[in-house]
Coordinates of C-alpha atoms and ligand atoms in Angstrom, one line a residue:
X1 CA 0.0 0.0 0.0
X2 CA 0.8 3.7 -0.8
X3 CA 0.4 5.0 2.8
X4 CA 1.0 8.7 3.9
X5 CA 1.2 10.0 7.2
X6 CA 1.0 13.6 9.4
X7 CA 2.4 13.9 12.6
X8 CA 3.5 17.0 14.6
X9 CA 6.0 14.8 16.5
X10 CA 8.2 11.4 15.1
X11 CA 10.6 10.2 17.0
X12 CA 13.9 10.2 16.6
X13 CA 14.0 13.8 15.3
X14 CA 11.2 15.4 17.8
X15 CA 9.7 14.6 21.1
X16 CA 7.4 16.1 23.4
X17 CA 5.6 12.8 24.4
X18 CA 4.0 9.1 23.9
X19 CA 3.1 10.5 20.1
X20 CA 6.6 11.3 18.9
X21 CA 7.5 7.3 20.0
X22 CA 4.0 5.6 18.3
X23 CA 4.1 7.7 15.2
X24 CA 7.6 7.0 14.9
X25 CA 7.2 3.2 15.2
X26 CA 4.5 3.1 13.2
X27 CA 5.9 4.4 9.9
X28 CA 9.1 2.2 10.4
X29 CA 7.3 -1.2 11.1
X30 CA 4.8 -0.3 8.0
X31 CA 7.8 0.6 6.1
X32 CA 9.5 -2.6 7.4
X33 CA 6.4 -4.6 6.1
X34 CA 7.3 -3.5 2.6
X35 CA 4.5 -0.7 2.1
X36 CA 5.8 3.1 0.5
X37 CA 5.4 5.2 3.4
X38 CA 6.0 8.7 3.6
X39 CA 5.7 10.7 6.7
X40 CA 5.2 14.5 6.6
X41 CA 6.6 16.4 9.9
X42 CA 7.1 20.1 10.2
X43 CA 10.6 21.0 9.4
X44 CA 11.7 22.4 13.1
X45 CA 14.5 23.4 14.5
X46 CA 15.8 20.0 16.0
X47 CA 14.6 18.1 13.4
X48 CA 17.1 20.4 11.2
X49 CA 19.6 20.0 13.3
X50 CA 19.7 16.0 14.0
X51 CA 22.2 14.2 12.2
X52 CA 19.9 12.8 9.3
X53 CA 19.3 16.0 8.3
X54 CA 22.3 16.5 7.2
X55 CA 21.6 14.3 4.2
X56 CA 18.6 15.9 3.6
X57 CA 17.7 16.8 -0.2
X58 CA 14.8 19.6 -1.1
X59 CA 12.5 18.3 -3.4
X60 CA 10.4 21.6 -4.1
X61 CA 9.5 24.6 -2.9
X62 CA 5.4 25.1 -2.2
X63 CA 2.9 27.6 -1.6
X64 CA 0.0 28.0 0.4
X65 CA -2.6 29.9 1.3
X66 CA -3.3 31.0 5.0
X67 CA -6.3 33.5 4.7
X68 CA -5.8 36.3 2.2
X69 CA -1.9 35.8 2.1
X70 CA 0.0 33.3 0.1
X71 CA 3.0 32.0 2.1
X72 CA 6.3 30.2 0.6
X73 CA 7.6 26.8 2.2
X74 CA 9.9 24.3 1.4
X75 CA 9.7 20.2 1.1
X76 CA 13.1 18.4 2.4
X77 CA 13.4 14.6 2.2
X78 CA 15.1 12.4 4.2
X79 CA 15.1 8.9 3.8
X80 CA 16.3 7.0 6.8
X81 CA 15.4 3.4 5.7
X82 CA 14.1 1.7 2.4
X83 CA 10.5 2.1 1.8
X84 CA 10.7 5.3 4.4
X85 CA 10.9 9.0 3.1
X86 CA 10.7 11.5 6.0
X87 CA 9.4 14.8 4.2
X88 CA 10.4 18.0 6.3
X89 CA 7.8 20.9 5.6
X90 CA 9.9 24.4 6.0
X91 CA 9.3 27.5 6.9
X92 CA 11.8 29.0 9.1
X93 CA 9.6 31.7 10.2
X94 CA 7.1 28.9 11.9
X95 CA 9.3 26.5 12.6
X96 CA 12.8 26.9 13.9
X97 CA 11.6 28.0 17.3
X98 CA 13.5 25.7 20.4
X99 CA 10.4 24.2 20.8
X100 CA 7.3 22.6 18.8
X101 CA 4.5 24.1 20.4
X102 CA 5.7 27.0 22.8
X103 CA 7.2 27.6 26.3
X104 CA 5.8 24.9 28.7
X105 CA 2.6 26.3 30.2
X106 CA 2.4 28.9 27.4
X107 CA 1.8 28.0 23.5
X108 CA 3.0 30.2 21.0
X109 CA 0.3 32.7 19.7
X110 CA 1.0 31.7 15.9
X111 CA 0.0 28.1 16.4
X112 CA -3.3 27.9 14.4
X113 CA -1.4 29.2 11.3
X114 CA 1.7 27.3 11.9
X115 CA -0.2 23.7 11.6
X116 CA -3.0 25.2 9.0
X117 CA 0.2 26.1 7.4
X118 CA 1.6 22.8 7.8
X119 CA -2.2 20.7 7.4
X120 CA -2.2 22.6 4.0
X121 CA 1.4 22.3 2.9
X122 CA 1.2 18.3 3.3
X123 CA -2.1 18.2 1.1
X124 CA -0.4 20.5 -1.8
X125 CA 2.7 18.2 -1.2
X126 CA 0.7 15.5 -1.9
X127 CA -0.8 16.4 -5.1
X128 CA 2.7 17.5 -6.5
X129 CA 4.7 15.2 -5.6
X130 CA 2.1 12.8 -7.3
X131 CA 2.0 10.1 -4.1
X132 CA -1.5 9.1 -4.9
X133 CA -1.8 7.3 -1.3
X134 CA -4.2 4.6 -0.8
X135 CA -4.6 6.3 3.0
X136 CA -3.4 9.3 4.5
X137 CA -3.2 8.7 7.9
X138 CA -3.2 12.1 10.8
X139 CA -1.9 12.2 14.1
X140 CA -3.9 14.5 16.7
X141 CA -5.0 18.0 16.3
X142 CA -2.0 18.9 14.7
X143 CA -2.5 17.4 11.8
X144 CA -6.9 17.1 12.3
X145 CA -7.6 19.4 9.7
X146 CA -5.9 17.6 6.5
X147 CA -8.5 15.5 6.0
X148 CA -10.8 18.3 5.3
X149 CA -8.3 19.9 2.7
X150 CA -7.9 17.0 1.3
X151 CA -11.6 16.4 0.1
X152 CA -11.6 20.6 -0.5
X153 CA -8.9 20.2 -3.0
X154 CA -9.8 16.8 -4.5
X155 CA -13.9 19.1 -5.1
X156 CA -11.4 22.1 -6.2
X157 CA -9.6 20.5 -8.9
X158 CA -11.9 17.9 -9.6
X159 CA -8.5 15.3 -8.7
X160 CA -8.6 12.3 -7.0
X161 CA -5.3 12.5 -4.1
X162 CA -5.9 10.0 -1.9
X163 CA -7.8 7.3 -0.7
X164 CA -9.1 7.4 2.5
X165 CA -8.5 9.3 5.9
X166 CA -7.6 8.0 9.6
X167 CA -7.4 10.4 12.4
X168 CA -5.5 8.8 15.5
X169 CA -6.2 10.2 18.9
X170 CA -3.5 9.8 21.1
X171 CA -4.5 11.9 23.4
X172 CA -8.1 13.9 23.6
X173 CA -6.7 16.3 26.2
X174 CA -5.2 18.1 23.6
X175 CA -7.4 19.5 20.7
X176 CA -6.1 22.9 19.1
X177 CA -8.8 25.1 20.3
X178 CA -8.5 28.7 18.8
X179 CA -10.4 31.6 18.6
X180 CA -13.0 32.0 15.8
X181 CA -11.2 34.2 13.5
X182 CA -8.5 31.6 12.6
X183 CA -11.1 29.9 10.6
X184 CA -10.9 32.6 8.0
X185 CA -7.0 30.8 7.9
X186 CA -8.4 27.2 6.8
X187 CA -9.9 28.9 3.5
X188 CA -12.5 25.6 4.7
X189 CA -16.1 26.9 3.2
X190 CA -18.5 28.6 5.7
X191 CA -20.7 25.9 5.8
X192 CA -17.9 23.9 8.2
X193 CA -17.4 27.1 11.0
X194 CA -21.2 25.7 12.5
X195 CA -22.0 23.5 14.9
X196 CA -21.2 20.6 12.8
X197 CA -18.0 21.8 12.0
X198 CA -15.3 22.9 13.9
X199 CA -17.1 25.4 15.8
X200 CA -16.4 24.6 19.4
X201 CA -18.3 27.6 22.2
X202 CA -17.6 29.9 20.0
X203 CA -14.1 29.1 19.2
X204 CA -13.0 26.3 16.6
X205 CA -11.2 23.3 17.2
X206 CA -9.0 21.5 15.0
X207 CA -9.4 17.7 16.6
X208 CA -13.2 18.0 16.0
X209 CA -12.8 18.7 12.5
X210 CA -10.4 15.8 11.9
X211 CA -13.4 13.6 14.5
X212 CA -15.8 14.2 12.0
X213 CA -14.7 14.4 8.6
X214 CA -11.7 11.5 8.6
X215 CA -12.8 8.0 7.0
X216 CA -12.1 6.1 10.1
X217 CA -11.0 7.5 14.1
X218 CA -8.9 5.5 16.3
X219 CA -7.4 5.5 19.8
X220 CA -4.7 3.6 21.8
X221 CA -6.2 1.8 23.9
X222 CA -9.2 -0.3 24.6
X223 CA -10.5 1.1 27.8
X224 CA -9.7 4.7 26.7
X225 CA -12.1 4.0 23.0
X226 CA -14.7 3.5 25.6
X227 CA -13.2 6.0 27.9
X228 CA -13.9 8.9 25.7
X229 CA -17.1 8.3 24.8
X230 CA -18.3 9.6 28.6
X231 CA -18.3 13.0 29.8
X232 CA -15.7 11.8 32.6
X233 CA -12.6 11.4 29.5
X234 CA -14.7 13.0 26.7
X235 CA -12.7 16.3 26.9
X236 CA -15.9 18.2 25.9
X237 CA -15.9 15.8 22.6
X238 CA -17.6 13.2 23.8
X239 CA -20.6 14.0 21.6
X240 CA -19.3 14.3 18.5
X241 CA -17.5 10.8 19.0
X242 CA -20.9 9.0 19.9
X243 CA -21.5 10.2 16.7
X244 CA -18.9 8.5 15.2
X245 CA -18.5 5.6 18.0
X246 CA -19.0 3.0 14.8
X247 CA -15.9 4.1 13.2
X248 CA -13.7 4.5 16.2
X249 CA -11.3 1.8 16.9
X250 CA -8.6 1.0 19.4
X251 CA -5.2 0.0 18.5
X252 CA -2.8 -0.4 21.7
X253 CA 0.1 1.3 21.5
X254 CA 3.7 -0.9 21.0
X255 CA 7.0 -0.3 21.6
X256 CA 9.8 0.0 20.3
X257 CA 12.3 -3.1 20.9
X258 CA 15.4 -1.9 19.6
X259 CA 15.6 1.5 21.8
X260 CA 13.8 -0.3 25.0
X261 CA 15.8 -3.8 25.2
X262 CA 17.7 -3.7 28.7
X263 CA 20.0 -7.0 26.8
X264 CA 21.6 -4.0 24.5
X265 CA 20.1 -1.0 25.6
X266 CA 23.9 1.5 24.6
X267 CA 22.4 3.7 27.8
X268 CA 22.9 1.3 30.7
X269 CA 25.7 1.2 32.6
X270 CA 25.6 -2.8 32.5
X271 CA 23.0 -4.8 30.2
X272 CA 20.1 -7.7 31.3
X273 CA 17.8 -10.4 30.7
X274 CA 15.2 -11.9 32.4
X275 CA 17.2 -15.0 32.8
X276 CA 20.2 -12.8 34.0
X277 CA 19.7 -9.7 35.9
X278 CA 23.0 -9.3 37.6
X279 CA 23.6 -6.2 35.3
X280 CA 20.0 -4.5 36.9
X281 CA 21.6 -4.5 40.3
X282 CA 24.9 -2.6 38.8
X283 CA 21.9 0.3 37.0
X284 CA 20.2 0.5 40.5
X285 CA 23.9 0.9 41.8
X286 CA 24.6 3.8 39.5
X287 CA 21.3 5.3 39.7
X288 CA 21.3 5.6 43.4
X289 CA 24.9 7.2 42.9
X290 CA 23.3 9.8 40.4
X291 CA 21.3 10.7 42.4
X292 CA 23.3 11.2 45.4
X293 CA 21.6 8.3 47.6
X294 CA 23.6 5.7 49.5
X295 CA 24.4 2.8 47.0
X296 CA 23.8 0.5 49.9
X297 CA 20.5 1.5 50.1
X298 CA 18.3 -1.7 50.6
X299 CA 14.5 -0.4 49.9
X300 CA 12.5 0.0 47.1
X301 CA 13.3 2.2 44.4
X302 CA 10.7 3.7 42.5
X303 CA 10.5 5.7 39.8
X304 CA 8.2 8.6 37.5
X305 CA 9.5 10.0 34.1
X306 CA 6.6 13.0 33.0
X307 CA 5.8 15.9 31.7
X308 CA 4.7 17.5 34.7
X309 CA 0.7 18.6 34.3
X310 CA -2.6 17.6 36.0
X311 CA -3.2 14.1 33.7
X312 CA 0.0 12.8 35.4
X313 CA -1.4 12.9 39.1
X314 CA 1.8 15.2 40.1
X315 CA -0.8 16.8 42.9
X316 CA -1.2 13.6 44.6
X317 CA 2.7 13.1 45.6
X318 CA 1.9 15.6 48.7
X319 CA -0.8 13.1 49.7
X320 CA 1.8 10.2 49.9
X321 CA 2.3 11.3 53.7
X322 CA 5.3 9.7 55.3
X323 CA 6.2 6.8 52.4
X324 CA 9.0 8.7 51.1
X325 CA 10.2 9.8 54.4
X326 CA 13.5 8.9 55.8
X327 CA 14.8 5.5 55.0
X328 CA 11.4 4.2 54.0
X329 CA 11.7 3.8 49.8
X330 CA 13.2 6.2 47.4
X331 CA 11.6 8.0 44.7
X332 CA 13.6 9.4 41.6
X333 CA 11.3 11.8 39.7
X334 CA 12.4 13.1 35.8
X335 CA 10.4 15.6 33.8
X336 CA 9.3 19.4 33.1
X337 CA 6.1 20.5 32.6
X338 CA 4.3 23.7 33.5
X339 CA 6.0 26.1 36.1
X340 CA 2.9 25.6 38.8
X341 CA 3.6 22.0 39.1
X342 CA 7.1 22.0 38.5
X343 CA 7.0 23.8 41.8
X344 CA 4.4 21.3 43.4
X345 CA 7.4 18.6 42.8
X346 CA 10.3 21.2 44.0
X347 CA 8.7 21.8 47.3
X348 CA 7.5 18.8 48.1
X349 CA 10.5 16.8 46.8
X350 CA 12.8 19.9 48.9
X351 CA 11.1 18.6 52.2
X352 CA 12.5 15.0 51.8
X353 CA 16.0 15.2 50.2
X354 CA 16.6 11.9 51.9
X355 CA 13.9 10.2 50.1
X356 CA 13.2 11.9 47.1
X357 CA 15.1 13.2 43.8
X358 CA 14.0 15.5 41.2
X359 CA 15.9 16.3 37.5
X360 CA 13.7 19.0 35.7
X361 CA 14.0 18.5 31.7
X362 CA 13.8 16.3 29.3
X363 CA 16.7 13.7 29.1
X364 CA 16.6 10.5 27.0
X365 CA 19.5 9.0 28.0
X366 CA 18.9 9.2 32.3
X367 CA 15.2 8.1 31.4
X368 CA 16.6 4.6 30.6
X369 CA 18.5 4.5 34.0
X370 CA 15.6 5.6 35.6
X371 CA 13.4 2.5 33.9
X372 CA 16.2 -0.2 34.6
X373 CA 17.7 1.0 37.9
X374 CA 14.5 1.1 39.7
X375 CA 12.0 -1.5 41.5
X376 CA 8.9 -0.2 41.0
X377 CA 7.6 2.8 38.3
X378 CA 4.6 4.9 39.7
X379 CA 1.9 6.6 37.4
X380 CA -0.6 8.2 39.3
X381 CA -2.4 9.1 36.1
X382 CA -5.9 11.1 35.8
X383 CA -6.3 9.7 32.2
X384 CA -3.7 7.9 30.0
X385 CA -4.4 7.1 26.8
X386 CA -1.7 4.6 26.1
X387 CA 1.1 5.4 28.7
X388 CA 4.7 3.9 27.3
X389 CA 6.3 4.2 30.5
X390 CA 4.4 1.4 32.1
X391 CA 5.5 -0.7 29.0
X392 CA 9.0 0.3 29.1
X393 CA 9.0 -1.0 32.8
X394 CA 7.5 -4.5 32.6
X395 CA 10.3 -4.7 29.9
X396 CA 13.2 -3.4 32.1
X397 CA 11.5 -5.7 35.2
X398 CA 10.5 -2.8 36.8
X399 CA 6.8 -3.7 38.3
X400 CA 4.7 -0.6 37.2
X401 CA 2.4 1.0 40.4
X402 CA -0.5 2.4 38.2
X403 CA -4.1 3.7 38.4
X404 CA -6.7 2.0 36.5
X405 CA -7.4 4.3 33.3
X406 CA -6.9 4.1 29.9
X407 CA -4.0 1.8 28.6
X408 CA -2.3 1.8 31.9
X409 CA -5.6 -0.8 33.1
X410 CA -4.8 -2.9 29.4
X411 CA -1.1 -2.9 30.0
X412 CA -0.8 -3.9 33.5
X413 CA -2.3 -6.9 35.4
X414 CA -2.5 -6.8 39.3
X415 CA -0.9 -8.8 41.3
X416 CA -3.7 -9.4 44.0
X417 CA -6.6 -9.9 41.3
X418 CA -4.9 -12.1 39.2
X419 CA -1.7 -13.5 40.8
X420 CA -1.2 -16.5 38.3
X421 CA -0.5 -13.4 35.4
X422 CA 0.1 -10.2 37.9
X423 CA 2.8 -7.7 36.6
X424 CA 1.8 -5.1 38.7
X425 CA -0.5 -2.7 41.0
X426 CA -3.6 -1.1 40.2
X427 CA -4.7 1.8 42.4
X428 CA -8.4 3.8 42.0
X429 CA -7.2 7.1 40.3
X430 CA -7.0 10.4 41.7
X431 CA -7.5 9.2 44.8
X432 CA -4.9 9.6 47.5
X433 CA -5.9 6.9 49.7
X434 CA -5.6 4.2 46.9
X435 CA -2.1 5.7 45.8
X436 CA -0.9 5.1 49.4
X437 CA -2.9 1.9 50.1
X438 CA -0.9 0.7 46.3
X439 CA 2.7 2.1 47.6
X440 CA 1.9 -0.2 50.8
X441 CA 1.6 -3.0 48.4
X442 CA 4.5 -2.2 46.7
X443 CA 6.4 -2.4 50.1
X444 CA 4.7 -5.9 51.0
X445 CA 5.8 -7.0 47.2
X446 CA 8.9 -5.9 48.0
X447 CA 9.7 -7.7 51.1
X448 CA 8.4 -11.2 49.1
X449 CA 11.2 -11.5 47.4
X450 CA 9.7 -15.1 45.9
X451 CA 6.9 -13.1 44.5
X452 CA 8.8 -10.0 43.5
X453 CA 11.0 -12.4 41.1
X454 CA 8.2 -14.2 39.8
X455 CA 6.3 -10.6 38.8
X456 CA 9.3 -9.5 37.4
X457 CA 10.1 -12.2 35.3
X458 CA 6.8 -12.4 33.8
X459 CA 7.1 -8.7 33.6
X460 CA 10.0 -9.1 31.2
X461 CA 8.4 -11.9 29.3
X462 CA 5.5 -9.8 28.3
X463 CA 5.7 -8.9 24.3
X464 CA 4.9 -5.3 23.6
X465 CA 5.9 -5.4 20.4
X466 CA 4.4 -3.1 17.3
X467 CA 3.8 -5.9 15.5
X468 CA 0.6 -6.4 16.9
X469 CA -0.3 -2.6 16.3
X470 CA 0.9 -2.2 12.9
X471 CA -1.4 -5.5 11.7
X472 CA -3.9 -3.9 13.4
X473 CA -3.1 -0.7 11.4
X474 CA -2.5 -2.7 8.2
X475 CA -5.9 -4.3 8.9
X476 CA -7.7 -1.2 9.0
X477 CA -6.3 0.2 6.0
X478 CA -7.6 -2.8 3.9
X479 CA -10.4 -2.6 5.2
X480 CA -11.3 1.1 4.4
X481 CA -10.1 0.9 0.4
Ligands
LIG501 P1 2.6 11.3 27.2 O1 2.6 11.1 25.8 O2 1.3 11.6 27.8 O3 3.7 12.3 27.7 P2 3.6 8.6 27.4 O4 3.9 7.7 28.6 O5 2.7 8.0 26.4 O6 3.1 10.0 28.0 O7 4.9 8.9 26.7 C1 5.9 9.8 27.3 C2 7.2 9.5 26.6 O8 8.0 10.6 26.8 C3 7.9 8.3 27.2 O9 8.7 7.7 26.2 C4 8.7 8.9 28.3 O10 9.8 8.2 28.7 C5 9.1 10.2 27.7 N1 9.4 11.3 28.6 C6 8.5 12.0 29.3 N2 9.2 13.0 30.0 C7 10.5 12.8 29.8 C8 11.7 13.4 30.3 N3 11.6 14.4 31.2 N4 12.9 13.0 29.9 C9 12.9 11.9 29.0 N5 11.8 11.3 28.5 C10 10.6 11.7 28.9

């Protein structure tokens, strides 16, 4: 198949979260199965600056409308594997900024036009360019919109350009909600500002567009499909996908094998297996030495790698009470987020240096430490569409502490509901009592060292492949053309 995709974020060249990771895996396993994919990514600044850009070619310059101006852009191609071509939509004055969508805690103001800019520039790309994709697959709002210029172009010059449309949803939180004037950007016809279009209480959002006008919606997880449909998850859209609930499916999230493997995972200080894990003891070794904790230390580690906002249940760390207090169980904590709980963590973690370490930022390489050096990985999530981390864990034999939403509930199995298959603990979220009740479990799991190595084993055994996914993917694209 002829299969083009849309994502604001692919890893390896930019990441802000889970998307970067899936969209990323996606187009290489598809590519891997032999299909012509190209993947369209705004050309940002690190994505400029990472090594395979340096063998970057331009293919064409493009034009697009935004409103009543005509703005200039340029396509670069990189192709980092066979069947793979990594096209680079440029325009310096959008998108070599430091980051993708703005300042933690404040967006950049020019964000409607820099992905109406970019939804429009991957449409005229793929007319001229001549890809004729089977499917044209977009990743969240910031790509939402393309498959309504799509269908606007194909009616504009009477042309055929692709097959059909898929909107993934990894995450509903986030929809691009501006104000009502940006339509007039989209150049979309009038009929599309109402009610059932993208107006939103009187301002428009872009994931609603892509909700109702793509072929076929789907979402990362089981429970979150069903999730979203309530008012609880909905995000305020949970209307418009009961509308579309027979076209919505859920594919769970992989990951990837070759950058999470603790047997050759270049980041560690010493490698493992689940039949060996001498080398995890040497990772929990250095990691307590990062982080200026006793190496001797002989309680549980835990661990939390997030951006730091409300779905990640940062608020509840006060509520732990005494559990990271003194010689109790450690907690190493990486990630950024905005500045009002960045300095929830500071203070709380500044009470309880004993106990409790905190990096701010985003760092790739001390994220792997973190997964393999630690005993237990906590996610106190509100909502989580897929979570990665949780998978990363049970692969690095690190038993995830989780609260029952979204893909955290499909990923992990509790240990005290189903011990014969248990990989880890499930706690009620957002509340404070569960978290502490599940931290007590962790403790008693802990001191069973019997147990503990059964868990972990069968932690490590667990295949979280994107095989699965990407037949599920490949599945759906049949289906639809
Ligand atoms: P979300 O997409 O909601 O942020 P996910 O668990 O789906 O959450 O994916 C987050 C990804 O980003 C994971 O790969 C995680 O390890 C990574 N990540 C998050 N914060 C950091 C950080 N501060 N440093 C390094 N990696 C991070």
């Amino acid at each position: 198949m002829k299969i083009v995709h849309a994502t604001g974020e692919l890893f390896p060249y930019v990441k802000t979260g889970g998307l970067a990771d899936a969209a990323g895996s996606i187009v290489e396993t598809l590519a891997e199965y032999g299909h012509h994919v190209a993947v369209f990514l705004p050309g940002y600044r690190t994505v400029l600056e990472h090594p395979d850009a340096s063998a970057a070619t331009s293919v064409m310059s493009i034009g697009v409308e935004l409103g009543d101006e005509f703005l200039s852009g340029e396509i670069l191609a990189i192709k980092p594997r066979p069947n793979l071509t990594v096209y680079l939509v440029r325009r310096d004055e959008y998108f070599d900024r430091r980051h993708p969508y703005g300042r933690p805690g404040r967006d950049y103001d020019d964000n409607a036009q820099r992905f109406v800019f970019f939804g429009k520039a991957v449409v005229e790309s793929v007319i001229r360019l001549g890809l004729k994709p089977d499917v044209v697959h977009c990743h969240d709002w910031q790509a939402a919109l393309i498959p309504l210029f799509l269908r606007i172009e194909e009616r504009r010059r009477a042309l055929a350009v692709a097959g059909k449309t898929v909107l993934t949803i990894h995450n509903l939180a986030f929809q691009g909600i501006f104000p009502r004037k940006t339509f007039a950007l989209t150049g979309l016809p009038d009929e599309l500002l109402g009610m059932d279009g993208l107006e939103y209480y009187g301002q428009i959002n872009m994931l609603k567009g892509g909700i109702l006008f793509a072929d076929r919606l789907t979402t990362v997880s089981h429970t979150y499909a069903r999730e979203i449909l309530t008012p609880e998850f909905g995000c305020g859209l949970e209307g418009v996908l009961q509308l579309r609930s027979d076209d919505l499916v859920s594919v769970l999230n992989g990951i990837n094998p070759h950058v999470w493997n603790p047997a050759t995972d270049r980041h560690l200080p010493e490698n493992y297996t689940a039949a060996d894990r001498a080398g995890k003891k040497a990772c929990r070794r250095a990691l307590l030495r990062e982080c200026g904790f006793g190496e001797d230390f002989a309680g549980p580690i835990l661990g939390m790698i997030c951006r730091f906002t409300e779905q990640k249940g940062i608020h509840l760390l006060p509520g732990t009470g005494d559990f990271f207090q003194g010689d109790r169980a450690r907690l190493v904590v990486l990630g950024s987020g905005a500045p009002e709980y960045e300095r929830v963590v500071r203070e709380w973690a500044a009470e309880r240096p004993e106990a409790v370490h905190v990096a701010f930022g985003l760092d790739e390489v001390r994220s792997h430490l973190i997964e393999a050096g630690c005993d237990f990985f906590l996610m106190p999530s509100i909502f989580e569409p897929c979570g990665l981390n949780q998978m990363y864990s049970q692969r690095y034999g690190t038993v995830p502490v989780v609260s029952r939403v979204g893909g955290l509930a499909d990923t992990v199995t509790d240990v005290d509901a189903e011990p014969g298959q248990g990989t880890g603990i499930h706690f009620e979220p957002d509340d404070v009592d569960a978290l502490r009740g599940a931290l007590e479990r962790a403790e008693t799991l802990y001191r069973d060292r019997k147990t503990l190595n059964t868990v972990i084993s069968r932690c490590m055994k667990k295949d979280f492949s994107w095989r699965t996914a990407v037949r599920a993917y490949e599945s759906l694209y049949r289906e639809i053309i």
